[in-house]
Short mmCIF file of C-alpha atoms and ligand atoms in Angstrom, two decimals:
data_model
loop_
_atom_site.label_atom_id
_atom_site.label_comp_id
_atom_site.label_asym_id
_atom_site.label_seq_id
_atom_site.Cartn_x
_atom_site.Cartn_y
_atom_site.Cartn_z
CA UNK A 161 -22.80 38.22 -0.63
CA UNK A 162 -22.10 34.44 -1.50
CA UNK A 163 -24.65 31.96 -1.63
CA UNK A 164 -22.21 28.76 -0.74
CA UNK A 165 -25.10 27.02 -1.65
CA UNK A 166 -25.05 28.26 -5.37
CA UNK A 167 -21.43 27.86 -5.41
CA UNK A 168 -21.49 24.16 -4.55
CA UNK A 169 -23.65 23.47 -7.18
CA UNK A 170 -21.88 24.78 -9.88
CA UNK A 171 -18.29 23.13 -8.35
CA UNK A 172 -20.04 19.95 -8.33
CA UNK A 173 -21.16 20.58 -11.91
CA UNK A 174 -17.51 21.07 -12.76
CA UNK A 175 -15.99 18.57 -11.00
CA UNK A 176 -18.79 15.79 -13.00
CA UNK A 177 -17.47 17.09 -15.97
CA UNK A 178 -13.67 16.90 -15.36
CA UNK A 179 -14.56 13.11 -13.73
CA UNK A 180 -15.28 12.39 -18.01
CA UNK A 181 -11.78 13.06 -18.27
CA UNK A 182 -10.44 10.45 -15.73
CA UNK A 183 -13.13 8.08 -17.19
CA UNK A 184 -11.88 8.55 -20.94
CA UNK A 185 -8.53 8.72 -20.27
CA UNK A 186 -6.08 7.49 -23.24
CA UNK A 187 -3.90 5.12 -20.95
CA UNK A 188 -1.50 3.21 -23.88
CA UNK A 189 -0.63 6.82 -24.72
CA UNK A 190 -0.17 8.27 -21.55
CA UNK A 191 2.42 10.96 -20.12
CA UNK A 192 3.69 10.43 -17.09
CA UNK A 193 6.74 12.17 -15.53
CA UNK A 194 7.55 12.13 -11.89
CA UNK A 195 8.33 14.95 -9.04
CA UNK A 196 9.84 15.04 -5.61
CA UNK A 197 10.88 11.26 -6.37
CA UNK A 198 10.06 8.05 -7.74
CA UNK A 199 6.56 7.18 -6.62
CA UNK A 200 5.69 10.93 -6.80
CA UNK A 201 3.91 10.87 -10.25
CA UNK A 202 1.99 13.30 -12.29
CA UNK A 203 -0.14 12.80 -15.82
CA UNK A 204 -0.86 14.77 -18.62
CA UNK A 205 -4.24 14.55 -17.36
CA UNK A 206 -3.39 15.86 -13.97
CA UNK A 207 -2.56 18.57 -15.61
CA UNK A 208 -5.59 18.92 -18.17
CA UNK A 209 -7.93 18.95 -15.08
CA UNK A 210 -6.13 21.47 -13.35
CA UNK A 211 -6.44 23.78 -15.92
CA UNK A 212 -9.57 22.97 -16.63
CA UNK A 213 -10.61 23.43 -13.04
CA UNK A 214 -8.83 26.80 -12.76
CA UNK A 215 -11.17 28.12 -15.87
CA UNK A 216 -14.61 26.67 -14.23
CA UNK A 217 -13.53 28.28 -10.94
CA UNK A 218 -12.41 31.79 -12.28
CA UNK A 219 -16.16 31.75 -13.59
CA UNK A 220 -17.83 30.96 -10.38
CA UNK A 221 -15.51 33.18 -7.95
CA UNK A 222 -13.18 35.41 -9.82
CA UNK A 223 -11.99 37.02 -6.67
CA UNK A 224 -10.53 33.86 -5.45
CA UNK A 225 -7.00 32.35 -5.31
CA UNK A 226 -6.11 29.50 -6.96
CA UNK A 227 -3.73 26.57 -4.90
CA UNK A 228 -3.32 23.32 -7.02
CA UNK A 229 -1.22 20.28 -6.29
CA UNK A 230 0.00 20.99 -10.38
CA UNK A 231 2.34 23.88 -9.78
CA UNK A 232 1.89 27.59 -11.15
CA UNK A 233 -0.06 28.76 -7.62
CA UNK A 234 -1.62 32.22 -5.69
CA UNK A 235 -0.15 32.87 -2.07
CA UNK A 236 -3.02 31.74 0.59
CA UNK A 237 -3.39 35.06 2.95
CA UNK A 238 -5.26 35.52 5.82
CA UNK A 239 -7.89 37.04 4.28
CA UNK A 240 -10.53 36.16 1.29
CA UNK A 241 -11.18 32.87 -0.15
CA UNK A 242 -9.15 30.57 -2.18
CA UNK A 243 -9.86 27.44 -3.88
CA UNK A 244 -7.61 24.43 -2.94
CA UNK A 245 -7.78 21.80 -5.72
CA UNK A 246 -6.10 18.31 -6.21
CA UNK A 247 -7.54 17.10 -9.85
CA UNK A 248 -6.54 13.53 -9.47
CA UNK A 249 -5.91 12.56 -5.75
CA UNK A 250 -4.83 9.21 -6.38
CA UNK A 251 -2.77 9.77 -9.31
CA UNK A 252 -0.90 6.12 -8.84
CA UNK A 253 -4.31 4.22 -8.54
CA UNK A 254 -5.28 6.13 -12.12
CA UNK A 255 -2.31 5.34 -14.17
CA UNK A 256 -2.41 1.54 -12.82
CA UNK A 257 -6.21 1.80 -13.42
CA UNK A 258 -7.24 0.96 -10.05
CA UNK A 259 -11.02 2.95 -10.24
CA UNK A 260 -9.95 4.73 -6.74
CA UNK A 261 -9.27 8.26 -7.09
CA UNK A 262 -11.45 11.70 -6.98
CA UNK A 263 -11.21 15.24 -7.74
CA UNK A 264 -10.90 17.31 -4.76
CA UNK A 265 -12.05 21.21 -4.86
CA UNK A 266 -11.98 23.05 -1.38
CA UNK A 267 -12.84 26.94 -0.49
CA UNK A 268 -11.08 28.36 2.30
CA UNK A 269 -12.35 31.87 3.60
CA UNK A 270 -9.33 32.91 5.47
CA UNK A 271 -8.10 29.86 7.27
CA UNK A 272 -11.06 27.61 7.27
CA UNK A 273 -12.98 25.83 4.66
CA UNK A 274 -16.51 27.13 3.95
CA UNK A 275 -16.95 23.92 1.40
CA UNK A 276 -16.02 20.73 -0.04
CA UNK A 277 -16.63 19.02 -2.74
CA UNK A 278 -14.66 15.35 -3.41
CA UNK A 279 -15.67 13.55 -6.71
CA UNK A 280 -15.45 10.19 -7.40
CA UNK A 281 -16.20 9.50 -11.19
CA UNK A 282 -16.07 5.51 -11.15
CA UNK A 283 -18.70 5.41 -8.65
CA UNK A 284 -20.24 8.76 -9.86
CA UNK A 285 -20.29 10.01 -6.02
CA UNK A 286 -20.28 13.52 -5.40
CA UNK A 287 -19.69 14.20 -1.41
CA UNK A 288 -19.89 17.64 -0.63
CA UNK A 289 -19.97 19.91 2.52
CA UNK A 290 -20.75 23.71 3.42
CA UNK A 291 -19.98 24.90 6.85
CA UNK A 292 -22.52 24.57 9.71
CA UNK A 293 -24.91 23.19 6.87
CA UNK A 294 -24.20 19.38 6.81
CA UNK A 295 -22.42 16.94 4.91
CA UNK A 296 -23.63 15.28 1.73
CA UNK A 297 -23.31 12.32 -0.89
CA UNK A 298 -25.05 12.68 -3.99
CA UNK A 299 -27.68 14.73 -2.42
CA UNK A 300 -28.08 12.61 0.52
CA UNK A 301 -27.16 13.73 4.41
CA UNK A 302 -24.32 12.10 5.83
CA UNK A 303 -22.70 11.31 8.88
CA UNK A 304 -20.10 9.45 10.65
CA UNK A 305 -20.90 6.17 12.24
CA UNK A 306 -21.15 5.75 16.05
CA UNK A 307 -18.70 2.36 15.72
CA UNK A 308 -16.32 1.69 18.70
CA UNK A 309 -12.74 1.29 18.16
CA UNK A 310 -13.57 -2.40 18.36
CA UNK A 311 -15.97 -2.41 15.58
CA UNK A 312 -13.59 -0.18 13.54
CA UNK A 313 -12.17 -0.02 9.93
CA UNK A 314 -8.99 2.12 10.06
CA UNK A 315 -8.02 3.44 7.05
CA UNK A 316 -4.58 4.76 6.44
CA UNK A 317 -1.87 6.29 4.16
CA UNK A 318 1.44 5.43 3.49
CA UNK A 319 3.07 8.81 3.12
CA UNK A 320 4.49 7.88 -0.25
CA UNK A 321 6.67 10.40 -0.85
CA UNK A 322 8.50 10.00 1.84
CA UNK A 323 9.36 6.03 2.64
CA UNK A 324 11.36 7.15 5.64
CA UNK A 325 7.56 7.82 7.74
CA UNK A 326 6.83 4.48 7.03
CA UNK A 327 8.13 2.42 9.61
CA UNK A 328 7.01 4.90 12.01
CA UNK A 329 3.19 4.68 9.93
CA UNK A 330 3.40 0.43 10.55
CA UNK A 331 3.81 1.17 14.14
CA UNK A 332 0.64 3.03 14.92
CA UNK A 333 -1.17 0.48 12.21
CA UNK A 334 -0.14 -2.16 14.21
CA UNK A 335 -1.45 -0.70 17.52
CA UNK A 336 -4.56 0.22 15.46
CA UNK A 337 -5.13 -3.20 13.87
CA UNK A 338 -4.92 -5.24 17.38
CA UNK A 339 -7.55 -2.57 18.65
CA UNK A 340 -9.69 -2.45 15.69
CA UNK A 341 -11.57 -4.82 13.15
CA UNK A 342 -9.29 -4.37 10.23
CA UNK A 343 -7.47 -1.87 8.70
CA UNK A 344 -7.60 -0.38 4.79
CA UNK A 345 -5.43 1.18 2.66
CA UNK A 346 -6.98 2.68 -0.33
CA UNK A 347 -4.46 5.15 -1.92
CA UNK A 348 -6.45 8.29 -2.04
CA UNK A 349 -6.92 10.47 1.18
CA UNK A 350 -9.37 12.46 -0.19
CA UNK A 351 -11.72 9.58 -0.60
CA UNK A 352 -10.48 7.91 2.57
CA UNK A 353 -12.01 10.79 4.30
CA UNK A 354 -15.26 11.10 2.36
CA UNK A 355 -15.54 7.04 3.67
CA UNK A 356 -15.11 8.46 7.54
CA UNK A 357 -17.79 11.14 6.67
CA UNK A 358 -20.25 8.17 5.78
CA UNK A 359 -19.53 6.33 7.92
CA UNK A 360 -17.82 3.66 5.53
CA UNK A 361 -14.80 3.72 8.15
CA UNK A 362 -14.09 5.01 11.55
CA UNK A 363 -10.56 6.11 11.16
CA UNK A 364 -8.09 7.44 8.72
CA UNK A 365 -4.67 8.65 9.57
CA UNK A 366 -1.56 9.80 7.62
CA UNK A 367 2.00 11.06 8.72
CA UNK A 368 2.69 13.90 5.87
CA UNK A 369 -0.60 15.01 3.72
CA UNK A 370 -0.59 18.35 1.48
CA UNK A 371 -3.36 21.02 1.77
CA UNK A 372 -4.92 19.84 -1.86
CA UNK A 373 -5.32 16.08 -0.61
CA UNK A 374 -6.99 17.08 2.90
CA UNK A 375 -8.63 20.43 2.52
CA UNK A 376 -12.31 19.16 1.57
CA UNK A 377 -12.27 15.92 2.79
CA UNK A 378 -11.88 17.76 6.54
CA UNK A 379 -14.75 19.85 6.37
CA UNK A 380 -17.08 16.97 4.82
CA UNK A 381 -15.53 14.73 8.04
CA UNK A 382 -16.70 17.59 10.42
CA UNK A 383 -19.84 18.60 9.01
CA UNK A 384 -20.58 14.92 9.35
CA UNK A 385 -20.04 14.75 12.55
CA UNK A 386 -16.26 13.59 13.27
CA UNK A 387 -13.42 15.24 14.00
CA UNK A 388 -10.26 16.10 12.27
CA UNK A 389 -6.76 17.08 13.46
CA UNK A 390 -2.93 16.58 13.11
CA UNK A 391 -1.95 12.86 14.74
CA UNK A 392 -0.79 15.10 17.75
CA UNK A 393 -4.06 16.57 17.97
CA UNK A 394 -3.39 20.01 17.00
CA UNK A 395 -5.30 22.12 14.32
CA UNK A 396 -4.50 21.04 10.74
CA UNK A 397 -2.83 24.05 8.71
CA UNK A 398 -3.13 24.73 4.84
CA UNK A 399 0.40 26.05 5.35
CA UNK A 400 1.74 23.25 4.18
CA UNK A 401 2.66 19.46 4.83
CA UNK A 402 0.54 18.01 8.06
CA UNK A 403 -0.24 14.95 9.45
CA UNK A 404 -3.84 13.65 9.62
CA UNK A 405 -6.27 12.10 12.34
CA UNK A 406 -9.53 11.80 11.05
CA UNK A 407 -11.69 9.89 13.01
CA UNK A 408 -15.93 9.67 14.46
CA UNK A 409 -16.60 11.09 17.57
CA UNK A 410 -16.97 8.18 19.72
CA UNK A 411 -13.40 6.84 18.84
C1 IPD B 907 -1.78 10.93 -2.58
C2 IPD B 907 -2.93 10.04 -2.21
C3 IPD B 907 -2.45 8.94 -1.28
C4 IPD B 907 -1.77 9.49 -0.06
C5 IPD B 907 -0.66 10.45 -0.44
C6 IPD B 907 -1.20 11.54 -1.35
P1 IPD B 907 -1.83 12.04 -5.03
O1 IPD B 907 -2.21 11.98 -3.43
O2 IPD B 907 -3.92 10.78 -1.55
O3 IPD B 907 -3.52 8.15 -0.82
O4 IPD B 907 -1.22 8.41 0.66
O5 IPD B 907 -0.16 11.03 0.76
O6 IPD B 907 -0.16 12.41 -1.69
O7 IPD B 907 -0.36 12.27 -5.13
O8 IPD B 907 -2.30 10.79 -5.65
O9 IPD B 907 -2.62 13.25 -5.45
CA1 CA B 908 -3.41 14.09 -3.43
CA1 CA B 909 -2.95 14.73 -7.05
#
């Protein structure tokens, strides 16, 4: 028997402690090499956290899988659990030094997440979620606000690594932003849906998202209250690439 409770606290433990990492980072001397393209980076330190994260995690659940946005992956299955971890989502915003960008730790049992935990070390916020328990922020509850569209932020990301989504991404913005108060864009979809789970914003929406930048912040947007799908409004899958909709549930 797992006590998700338990669990959460020591991921949240972990997660503080890899945040020092992001804090302290050495930028003059940095590593940075890039992936699917030019705007697709990845640090040395993306890589330190991973590993670091793998270690903490093998402690707390050895019986899970491992899935990180830094290569060197299990095979999700049906069956069992399996941590889903992005250790800098917002890798851009940290080598220009931007302070936006979290550590994002999810555990799926099967196909769904059974918790969340998103970490943001420049504000020191820890969100976390456990399913059918509640959402979370630094020990407090949390839920999504009861804005209309007309009082709304709308948060949204640019698909990066794939420019060709973006004039198709300006077109809903633009249909959003006449609708809505104003829009954001913030560079980390983890944390843009911890801000929907607070209640911070009322929308977020994406065109092509990855399992590691999604997983949590979708269970802490539920367990808040909102809802979370692809734009289509289908169930997301950790199969692969997806597009978002994360929104309250008056919206
Ligand atoms: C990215 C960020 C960004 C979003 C991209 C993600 P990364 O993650 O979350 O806000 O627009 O789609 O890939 O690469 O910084 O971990
Ligand atoms: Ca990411
Ligand atoms: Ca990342």
């Amino acid at each position: 028997m797992i006590y998700l409770k338990d669990l959460v606290n020591k991921i949240c433990l972990l997660v503080k402690d890899c945040g020092k990492v992001i804090l302290n980072a050495d930028r003059e001397k940095m590593q940075i090499d890039t992936k699917s393209g030019v705007a697709d980076l990845v640090t040395e330190y993306d890589k330190n956290i991973q590993d670091k994260i793998a270690v903490g995690l093998k402690k707390i659940l050895p019986e899970a899988k491992f899935i990180g946005e830094e290569g060197s992956n299990d095979k999700l299955s049906d069956a069992g659990y399996a941590f889903v971890v992005d250790p800098i989502d917002g890798t851009t915003n940290f080598i220009k030094d931007y302070h936006i960008s979290a550590i994002s730790v999810a555990l799926l049992e099967g196909k769904e997440v059974v918790a969340g935990v998103v970490y943001n070390p420049y504000l020191d916020e820890v969100f976390y979620a456990i399913k059918g328990q509640g959402a979370f922020c630094n020990g407090k509850k949390i839920s999504v606000s009861s804005q209309p569209m007309s009082n709304a932020l709308v948060l949204f990301g640019s698909s990066p690594y794939d420019k060709s989504l973006f004039k198709e991404t300006l077109e809903i913005l633009s249909e959003y932003f006449y609708k809505a108060l104003d829009i954001r864009r913030c560079g980390s979809a983890a944390l843009d849906l911890c801000s929907v789970a607070c209640g911070r914003a009322e929308v977020y929406f994406e065109l092509q998202t990855s399992p590691w930048d999604f997983a949590a912040g979708k269970l802490l947007v539920e367990e808040a209250g909102g809802v979370v799908t692809t734009l289509d409004g289908a169930p997301l899958s950790f199969a692969g690439k997806s597009s978002i909709l994360a929104k309250n549930n008056v919206i």
